[in-house]
Amino acid sequence: MGNDSTLVMPKLGLTMTEGTITEWRVKPGESFTAGQIIAVVETEKIANEVEAPGQGVMSEHLASKGDTIAVGEPIAQWSLHHKATHSITSPVRAKNTRPTATPISDQKKLPQTKNSQVRVIATPLARRIAHESGIDLITLKGSGPGGRIKAGDVLLAQSEKDTQFSPLGKGVANPCFIIADANAGRLVALVDRLVNTPDVGVITHAHITYLAVAKALLQYPEANQISNTDARFTRGQSINIGIFKNGDTTLPAKVLQDVSSKTLKSLVAEADQINEMQSTINERDSSKASTAIAEVISQDIAYMSFPVPTGFSSILGIGTPKNVFKPDDHKQPLLLQEIGLSLSYDQSAISHSTATSFLGAIKSNLETPLRLLAG
């Protein structure tokens, strides 16, 4: 039986006060064995591999790749399958990670800087990551003693380099995504019934999805994270949702404000109104919203994982209803209509467990659409 405990930043030397997580070898939900490498931690002098003291399961990462954490501070939650013989605040076993040192024969192959006469002070692990990422160390400012470039400095530069995906600015460096299939039978039937409703407008399954997401944010307010001017996330006071027309995330999102308080009729009218606006950034575009929605317009694609746009903490990709055969309780083929859902999220704003619950609530709301209209 597992014992839930906290993995803290181990003290790997007499003078060590903090360490930088340069790699997680075990992801949340994955199991590990005694002696398996859990993570790689870099100090001022060397990189160290953190080993598991026993068999168990990784529950949650409390610190991300590139984070610098003080000795003794929590970096993860795990469940050990044996009775713990050490305090949960005690350092786990660690050893020097030999692969981080570059062999002399290979150093000639690693161009360190554009100017060979400029001496760059960097840790071996930082040099290796820079070489693999194509980053010139001379362009970086080190955060270590005497300006020494650490692995975390290279990882930060790498994330800034990798996230230039649109003219709107930088996106999330390391987004995660999860997918689900929603039974769309009741949703399709409801839309067919309402499509000719007088004075309501042209209703699509996307409009119902707006309500489903808004209700899910009310159910899990910890997913309603908006970005501040200093790039930090805080919980939103209202339910605002961004929409990307035709799934085009290269243009600014149009924002539906206070969605949870709107009726279907007013929501359809507002969505139609903002979709007719020109694709220029205006006051409505810049409104604070936590979640964006993008429709997959291709009939041949069931799921599409969109990059999390700047300013948002998540984005939901929704497919079009498709006919699929699945076995019933008697293992006989049953014709169903399903919609593919893909939720991309910023793990610095939303935890993995919250994202899973959030997507599950969206799926449940879409499968019972009449409850959305009932309020």
CSV table of C-alpha atoms in Angstrom, one decimal:
chain,number,residue,atom,x,y,z
A,1,MET,CA,0.0,0.0,0.0
A,2,GLY,CA,1.4,3.4,-1.0
A,3,ASN,CA,2.4,6.1,1.4
A,4,ASP,CA,1.9,9.6,0.1
A,5,SER,CA,4.9,11.9,0.7
A,6,THR,CA,6.7,14.9,-0.5
A,7,LEU,CA,9.9,14.9,-2.5
A,8,VAL,CA,12.0,17.9,-1.6
A,9,MET,CA,15.1,19.4,-3.2
A,10,PRO,CA,17.9,17.3,-1.9
A,11,LYS,CA,21.1,18.8,-0.4
A,12,LEU,CA,23.8,17.5,-2.7
A,13,GLY,CA,26.8,19.3,-1.2
A,14,LEU,CA,27.9,21.1,1.9
A,15,THR,CA,27.6,24.5,0.2
A,16,MET,CA,24.5,23.8,-1.8
A,17,THR,CA,21.6,26.2,-1.1
A,18,GLU,CA,19.4,25.6,-4.2
A,19,GLY,CA,19.2,23.5,-7.3
A,20,THR,CA,17.7,23.8,-10.8
A,21,ILE,CA,15.5,21.1,-12.2
A,22,THR,CA,16.8,20.5,-15.7
A,23,GLU,CA,14.9,17.3,-16.4
A,24,TRP,CA,12.0,15.2,-15.1
A,25,ARG,CA,12.5,11.5,-16.0
A,26,VAL,CA,9.2,10.4,-14.4
A,27,LYS,CA,5.9,12.1,-15.4
A,28,PRO,CA,2.9,12.4,-13.1
A,29,GLY,CA,1.0,9.1,-13.1
A,30,GLU,CA,4.0,7.0,-14.1
A,31,SER,CA,5.4,4.3,-11.8
A,32,PHE,CA,9.0,3.9,-10.9
A,33,THR,CA,11.3,1.3,-9.2
A,34,ALA,CA,13.9,1.6,-6.6
A,35,GLY,CA,17.1,3.2,-7.9
A,36,GLN,CA,15.3,4.6,-11.0
A,37,ILE,CA,16.3,8.2,-12.0
A,38,ILE,CA,13.5,10.5,-11.0
A,39,ALA,CA,14.9,13.9,-12.1
A,40,VAL,CA,18.2,15.7,-12.9
A,41,VAL,CA,19.1,18.6,-10.7
A,42,GLU,CA,21.9,21.0,-11.5
A,43,THR,CA,23.9,22.9,-8.8
A,44,GLU,CA,26.5,25.5,-9.3
A,45,LYS,CA,29.2,22.9,-9.9
A,46,ILE,CA,27.6,19.8,-11.3
A,47,ALA,CA,24.4,18.0,-12.4
A,48,ASN,CA,23.1,15.2,-10.3
A,49,GLU,CA,20.6,12.4,-10.9
A,50,VAL,CA,18.0,12.0,-8.2
A,51,GLU,CA,17.2,8.3,-7.6
A,52,ALA,CA,14.0,6.8,-6.1
A,53,PRO,CA,14.5,5.2,-2.7
A,54,GLY,CA,11.9,2.6,-3.5
A,55,GLN,CA,9.0,1.6,-5.8
A,56,GLY,CA,6.1,4.0,-6.2
A,57,VAL,CA,4.1,6.3,-8.4
A,58,MET,CA,4.7,9.9,-9.2
A,59,SER,CA,1.6,11.9,-8.2
A,60,GLU,CA,2.4,15.5,-9.2
A,61,HIS,CA,5.3,17.8,-10.1
A,62,LEU,CA,5.3,20.8,-7.8
A,63,ALA,CA,8.1,22.4,-9.8
A,64,SER,CA,8.7,22.6,-13.5
A,65,LYS,CA,11.7,22.1,-15.7
A,66,GLY,CA,14.0,25.0,-15.4
A,67,ASP,CA,12.8,26.1,-11.9
A,68,THR,CA,15.4,26.9,-9.3
A,69,ILE,CA,14.3,25.6,-5.8
A,70,ALA,CA,15.8,26.1,-2.4
A,71,VAL,CA,17.1,23.0,-0.6
A,72,GLY,CA,14.4,21.4,1.5
A,73,GLU,CA,11.5,22.9,-0.5
A,74,PRO,CA,8.9,20.5,-2.1
A,75,ILE,CA,9.4,19.7,-5.8
A,76,ALA,CA,7.0,16.7,-6.2
A,77,GLN,CA,4.4,14.5,-4.6
A,78,TRP,CA,4.8,10.8,-4.8
A,79,SER,CA,3.4,7.6,-3.3
A,80,LEU,CA,5.9,5.0,-2.2
A,81,HIS,CA,4.8,1.4,-2.1
A,82,HIS,CA,6.8,0.5,1.0
A,83,LYS,CA,6.9,2.0,4.5
A,84,ALA,CA,9.1,5.1,4.3
A,85,THR,CA,12.2,4.7,6.3
A,86,HIS,CA,13.1,8.4,6.1
A,87,SER,CA,11.4,11.7,6.8
A,88,ILE,CA,9.5,13.1,3.9
A,89,THR,CA,11.6,16.2,4.3
A,90,SER,CA,14.9,14.3,4.1
A,91,PRO,CA,17.0,14.3,0.9
A,92,VAL,CA,16.6,11.3,-1.3
A,93,ARG,CA,19.7,9.6,-2.8
A,94,ALA,CA,21.4,11.4,-5.6
A,95,LYS,CA,24.4,10.7,-7.7
A,96,ASN,CA,26.5,12.7,-10.2
A,97,THR,CA,25.1,12.4,-13.7
A,98,ARG,CA,28.1,11.4,-15.8
A,99,PRO,CA,26.6,12.0,-19.2
A,100,THR,CA,26.5,15.8,-18.6
A,101,ALA,CA,30.3,16.1,-18.9
A,102,THR,CA,31.4,16.5,-22.5
A,103,PRO,CA,34.2,14.1,-23.5
A,104,ILE,CA,37.4,15.9,-24.7
A,105,SER,CA,37.1,14.2,-28.1
A,106,ASP,CA,33.6,15.7,-28.5
A,107,GLN,CA,34.4,19.2,-27.3
A,108,LYS,CA,36.0,20.1,-30.7
A,109,LYS,CA,32.6,19.4,-32.3
A,110,LEU,CA,30.7,21.8,-30.1
A,111,PRO,CA,31.0,25.4,-31.3
A,112,GLN,CA,30.6,27.3,-28.0
A,113,THR,CA,30.3,30.9,-29.4
A,114,LYS,CA,30.3,32.8,-32.6
A,115,ASN,CA,33.6,34.4,-31.5
A,116,SER,CA,36.1,31.7,-30.4
A,117,GLN,CA,38.2,34.3,-28.6
A,118,VAL,CA,35.4,35.1,-26.2
A,119,ARG,CA,35.5,32.9,-23.1
A,120,VAL,CA,32.1,31.8,-21.9
A,121,ILE,CA,31.7,30.4,-18.4
A,122,ALA,CA,29.0,27.7,-18.4
A,123,THR,CA,28.3,24.4,-16.7
A,124,PRO,CA,28.8,21.2,-18.7
A,125,LEU,CA,25.0,20.5,-18.7
A,126,ALA,CA,24.3,24.1,-20.0
A,127,ARG,CA,26.8,23.6,-22.8
A,128,ARG,CA,25.2,20.3,-23.8
A,129,ILE,CA,21.6,21.7,-23.8
A,130,ALA,CA,22.8,24.7,-25.8
A,131,HIS,CA,24.4,22.5,-28.4
A,132,GLU,CA,21.4,20.3,-28.8
A,133,SER,CA,19.1,23.4,-29.0
A,134,GLY,CA,21.3,25.4,-31.4
A,135,ILE,CA,21.6,28.2,-28.9
A,136,ASP,CA,24.8,30.3,-28.9
A,137,LEU,CA,26.0,30.7,-25.3
A,138,ILE,CA,27.5,34.1,-26.0
A,139,THR,CA,24.0,35.5,-26.4
A,140,LEU,CA,23.0,34.5,-22.9
A,141,LYS,CA,23.4,36.1,-19.5
A,142,GLY,CA,24.3,33.7,-16.8
A,143,SER,CA,22.5,33.7,-13.4
A,144,GLY,CA,25.2,31.8,-11.6
A,145,PRO,CA,28.2,33.2,-9.6
A,146,GLY,CA,30.4,35.4,-11.8
A,147,GLY,CA,27.9,35.2,-14.6
A,148,ARG,CA,28.2,31.5,-15.0
A,149,ILE,CA,25.6,30.2,-17.4
A,150,LYS,CA,23.5,27.4,-15.9
A,151,ALA,CA,21.2,24.9,-17.5
A,152,GLY,CA,18.1,26.9,-16.4
A,153,ASP,CA,19.4,29.9,-18.3
A,154,VAL,CA,19.6,27.9,-21.5
A,155,LEU,CA,16.2,26.3,-20.9
A,156,LEU,CA,14.7,29.8,-20.5
A,157,ALA,CA,16.3,30.9,-23.8
A,158,GLN,CA,15.1,27.7,-25.5
A,159,SER,CA,11.5,28.3,-24.4
A,160,GLU,CA,11.6,31.9,-25.7
A,161,LYS,CA,13.0,30.6,-29.0
A,162,ASP,CA,10.4,27.8,-29.4
A,163,THR,CA,7.3,29.9,-28.7
A,164,GLN,CA,7.3,32.4,-31.5
A,165,PHE,CA,4.3,30.8,-33.2
A,166,SER,CA,2.2,33.8,-34.2
A,167,PRO,CA,2.3,37.5,-34.7
A,168,LEU,CA,0.4,38.0,-31.5
A,169,GLY,CA,3.4,37.2,-29.3
A,170,LYS,CA,4.8,34.3,-27.4
A,171,GLY,CA,2.7,31.2,-26.5
A,172,VAL,CA,3.1,28.7,-23.8
A,173,ALA,CA,6.6,27.1,-23.7
A,174,ASN,CA,5.6,23.6,-22.7
A,175,PRO,CA,1.8,23.1,-23.1
A,176,CYS,CA,0.1,19.9,-22.2
A,177,PHE,CA,-3.0,18.5,-23.9
A,178,ILE,CA,-5.6,15.9,-23.2
A,179,ILE,CA,-8.4,14.5,-25.4
A,180,ALA,CA,-11.9,13.1,-24.9
A,181,ASP,CA,-14.9,11.9,-27.0
A,182,ALA,CA,-18.3,13.3,-26.2
A,183,ASN,CA,-21.5,11.5,-27.1
A,184,ALA,CA,-23.1,14.1,-29.3
A,185,GLY,CA,-26.4,12.4,-29.9
A,186,ARG,CA,-28.5,14.6,-27.7
A,187,LEU,CA,-26.5,17.7,-28.7
A,188,VAL,CA,-27.2,17.1,-32.4
A,189,ALA,CA,-30.9,16.4,-31.7
A,190,LEU,CA,-31.2,19.6,-29.7
A,191,VAL,CA,-29.5,21.8,-32.3
A,192,ASP,CA,-31.8,20.3,-35.0
A,193,ARG,CA,-34.8,21.1,-32.9
A,194,LEU,CA,-33.7,24.7,-32.2
A,195,VAL,CA,-32.2,25.5,-35.6
A,196,ASN,CA,-35.5,27.0,-36.9
A,197,THR,CA,-36.6,28.7,-33.6
A,198,PRO,CA,-37.9,32.1,-34.5
A,199,ASP,CA,-35.9,35.2,-33.3
A,200,VAL,CA,-33.0,33.1,-32.0
A,201,GLY,CA,-30.7,33.0,-34.9
A,202,VAL,CA,-28.7,30.2,-36.5
A,203,ILE,CA,-27.7,27.9,-33.7
A,204,THR,CA,-24.8,25.5,-34.0
A,205,HIS,CA,-23.2,23.0,-31.7
A,206,ALA,CA,-20.5,25.6,-31.1
A,207,HIS,CA,-23.0,27.9,-29.3
A,208,ILE,CA,-23.9,25.0,-27.0
A,209,THR,CA,-20.2,24.4,-26.4
A,210,TYR,CA,-19.8,28.0,-25.1
A,211,LEU,CA,-22.4,27.3,-22.5
A,212,ALA,CA,-20.8,23.9,-21.7
A,213,VAL,CA,-17.4,25.5,-21.1
A,214,ALA,CA,-18.9,28.3,-19.0
A,215,LYS,CA,-20.7,25.9,-16.8
A,216,ALA,CA,-17.5,23.8,-16.4
A,217,LEU,CA,-15.6,26.9,-15.3
A,218,LEU,CA,-18.2,27.5,-12.7
A,219,GLN,CA,-17.8,23.9,-11.6
A,220,TYR,CA,-14.0,24.1,-11.5
A,221,PRO,CA,-13.1,27.8,-10.9
A,222,GLU,CA,-9.5,26.9,-10.4
A,223,ALA,CA,-9.4,26.4,-14.2
A,224,ASN,CA,-10.6,30.0,-14.7
A,225,GLN,CA,-7.0,31.4,-14.7
A,226,ILE,CA,-6.3,34.7,-16.5
A,227,SER,CA,-2.9,36.3,-17.3
A,228,ASN,CA,-1.9,39.6,-15.7
A,229,THR,CA,0.4,42.2,-17.2
A,230,ASP,CA,3.4,40.6,-15.4
A,231,ALA,CA,2.6,37.2,-17.0
A,232,ARG,CA,1.3,35.7,-13.7
A,233,PHE,CA,-2.1,33.9,-13.6
A,234,THR,CA,-4.9,34.8,-11.2
A,235,ARG,CA,-8.4,33.5,-10.9
A,236,GLY,CA,-10.9,35.4,-13.0
A,237,GLN,CA,-13.9,37.1,-11.4
A,238,SER,CA,-16.2,36.4,-14.3
A,239,ILE,CA,-16.5,33.8,-17.0
A,240,ASN,CA,-15.1,35.2,-20.3
A,241,ILE,CA,-14.4,33.0,-23.2
A,242,GLY,CA,-12.3,33.7,-26.3
A,243,ILE,CA,-13.4,32.3,-29.7
A,244,PHE,CA,-11.4,31.8,-32.8
A,245,LYS,CA,-13.5,31.9,-36.0
A,246,ASN,CA,-12.9,28.9,-38.2
A,247,GLY,CA,-10.2,27.7,-35.9
A,248,ASP,CA,-7.7,30.4,-37.1
A,249,THR,CA,-5.6,31.0,-34.0
A,250,THR,CA,-3.2,33.4,-35.9
A,251,LEU,CA,-5.8,36.2,-35.6
A,252,PRO,CA,-6.9,37.8,-32.3
A,253,ALA,CA,-9.5,36.0,-30.3
A,254,LYS,CA,-12.9,37.5,-30.0
A,255,VAL,CA,-14.1,37.5,-26.4
A,256,LEU,CA,-17.5,36.6,-25.1
A,257,GLN,CA,-18.0,38.3,-21.8
A,258,ASP,CA,-19.8,37.0,-18.7
A,259,VAL,CA,-21.0,33.9,-20.6
A,260,SER,CA,-22.4,32.2,-17.5
A,261,SER,CA,-25.1,34.9,-17.1
A,262,LYS,CA,-26.3,34.8,-20.7
A,263,THR,CA,-29.3,33.0,-22.3
A,264,LEU,CA,-28.8,31.0,-25.5
A,265,LYS,CA,-30.5,33.7,-27.5
A,266,SER,CA,-28.3,36.5,-26.2
A,267,LEU,CA,-25.2,34.3,-26.6
A,268,VAL,CA,-26.0,33.5,-30.2
A,269,ALA,CA,-26.6,37.2,-31.0
A,270,GLU,CA,-23.3,38.3,-29.3
A,271,ALA,CA,-21.3,35.6,-31.0
A,272,ASP,CA,-22.6,36.6,-34.4
A,273,GLN,CA,-21.9,40.2,-33.7
A,274,ILE,CA,-18.3,39.8,-32.7
A,275,ASN,CA,-17.6,37.4,-35.5
A,276,GLU,CA,-18.6,40.1,-37.9
A,277,MET,CA,-16.0,42.5,-36.5
A,278,GLN,CA,-12.8,43.2,-38.3
A,279,SER,CA,-9.9,41.1,-37.3
A,280,THR,CA,-8.1,43.9,-35.5
A,281,ILE,CA,-7.2,44.1,-31.8
A,282,ASN,CA,-9.8,46.3,-30.0
A,283,GLU,CA,-11.1,46.6,-26.5
A,284,ARG,CA,-13.2,43.4,-26.7
A,285,ASP,CA,-10.2,41.5,-28.1
A,286,SER,CA,-8.0,42.5,-25.1
A,287,SER,CA,-10.6,41.6,-22.5
A,288,LYS,CA,-9.4,39.1,-19.9
A,289,ALA,CA,-10.4,35.5,-20.6
A,290,SER,CA,-9.1,32.2,-19.3
A,291,THR,CA,-10.2,29.7,-22.0
A,292,ALA,CA,-10.4,30.0,-25.7
A,293,ILE,CA,-12.4,27.8,-28.1
A,294,ALA,CA,-11.4,26.9,-31.7
A,295,GLU,CA,-13.5,24.8,-34.0
A,296,VAL,CA,-11.9,22.1,-36.2
A,297,ILE,CA,-13.4,22.9,-39.6
A,298,SER,CA,-12.0,19.8,-41.4
A,299,GLN,CA,-14.4,16.8,-41.6
A,300,ASP,CA,-11.4,14.5,-41.8
A,301,ILE,CA,-9.8,15.5,-38.5
A,302,ALA,CA,-11.3,14.3,-35.2
A,303,TYR,CA,-9.0,16.1,-32.9
A,304,MET,CA,-6.7,19.1,-33.2
A,305,SER,CA,-4.4,20.4,-30.4
A,306,PHE,CA,-4.1,24.2,-30.7
A,307,PRO,CA,-1.2,26.1,-29.0
A,308,VAL,CA,-2.3,28.0,-26.0
A,309,PRO,CA,-2.6,31.7,-27.1
A,310,THR,CA,-0.9,34.5,-25.2
A,311,GLY,CA,-3.0,35.7,-22.3
A,312,PHE,CA,-5.0,32.5,-22.0
A,313,SER,CA,-4.5,29.5,-19.7
A,314,SER,CA,-6.2,26.9,-22.0
A,315,ILE,CA,-7.8,26.4,-25.4
A,316,LEU,CA,-10.4,23.8,-26.4
A,317,GLY,CA,-10.4,22.3,-29.8
A,318,ILE,CA,-13.8,21.0,-30.8
A,319,GLY,CA,-14.5,18.7,-33.8
A,320,THR,CA,-17.6,18.3,-35.9
A,321,PRO,CA,-20.1,15.5,-35.0
A,322,LYS,CA,-19.2,12.2,-36.6
A,323,ASN,CA,-20.9,8.9,-36.9
A,324,VAL,CA,-18.9,6.0,-35.3
A,325,PHE,CA,-19.7,2.4,-34.4
A,326,LYS,CA,-18.9,1.3,-30.9
A,327,PRO,CA,-19.8,-2.0,-29.1
A,328,ASP,CA,-22.9,-1.9,-26.8
A,329,ASP,CA,-23.3,-3.8,-23.6
A,330,HIS,CA,-23.8,-7.0,-25.6
A,331,LYS,CA,-20.7,-6.3,-27.7
A,332,GLN,CA,-22.9,-5.6,-30.8
A,333,PRO,CA,-22.0,-2.6,-33.0
A,334,LEU,CA,-23.9,0.5,-32.0
A,335,LEU,CA,-24.1,3.7,-34.2
A,336,LEU,CA,-23.2,6.8,-32.2
A,337,GLN,CA,-22.5,10.5,-32.9
A,338,GLU,CA,-19.4,11.8,-31.3
A,339,ILE,CA,-17.4,15.0,-31.0
A,340,GLY,CA,-13.7,15.0,-30.4
A,341,LEU,CA,-12.5,17.4,-27.7
A,342,SER,CA,-8.8,18.4,-27.2
A,343,LEU,CA,-7.9,20.7,-24.3
A,344,SER,CA,-4.4,22.3,-24.4
A,345,TYR,CA,-3.4,24.1,-21.2
A,346,ASP,CA,-0.6,25.9,-19.5
A,347,GLN,CA,0.7,23.7,-16.7
A,348,SER,CA,2.0,26.7,-14.9
A,349,ALA,CA,-1.6,28.0,-14.5
A,350,ILE,CA,-3.6,24.8,-14.4
A,351,SER,CA,-2.7,21.5,-12.7
A,352,HIS,CA,-3.0,18.2,-14.5
A,353,SER,CA,-5.8,17.0,-12.2
A,354,THR,CA,-7.7,20.3,-12.7
A,355,ALA,CA,-7.4,20.1,-16.4
A,356,THR,CA,-8.7,16.5,-16.4
A,357,SER,CA,-11.7,17.4,-14.3
A,358,PHE,CA,-12.3,20.5,-16.4
A,359,LEU,CA,-12.4,18.6,-19.7
A,360,GLY,CA,-14.5,15.9,-18.0
A,361,ALA,CA,-17.1,18.5,-17.0
A,362,ILE,CA,-17.2,19.9,-20.5
A,363,LYS,CA,-17.8,16.4,-21.9
A,364,SER,CA,-20.6,15.8,-19.4
A,365,ASN,CA,-22.2,19.1,-20.1
A,366,LEU,CA,-22.2,18.5,-23.8
A,367,GLU,CA,-23.7,15.0,-23.3
A,368,THR,CA,-26.6,16.5,-21.3
A,369,PRO,CA,-27.3,19.8,-23.2
A,370,LEU,CA,-30.8,20.4,-21.8
A,371,ARG,CA,-29.3,21.0,-18.4
A,372,LEU,CA,-27.4,23.9,-19.9
A,373,LEU,CA,-30.6,25.6,-21.1
A,374,ALA,CA,-32.2,25.0,-17.8
A,375,GLY,CA,-29.5,27.1,-16.1
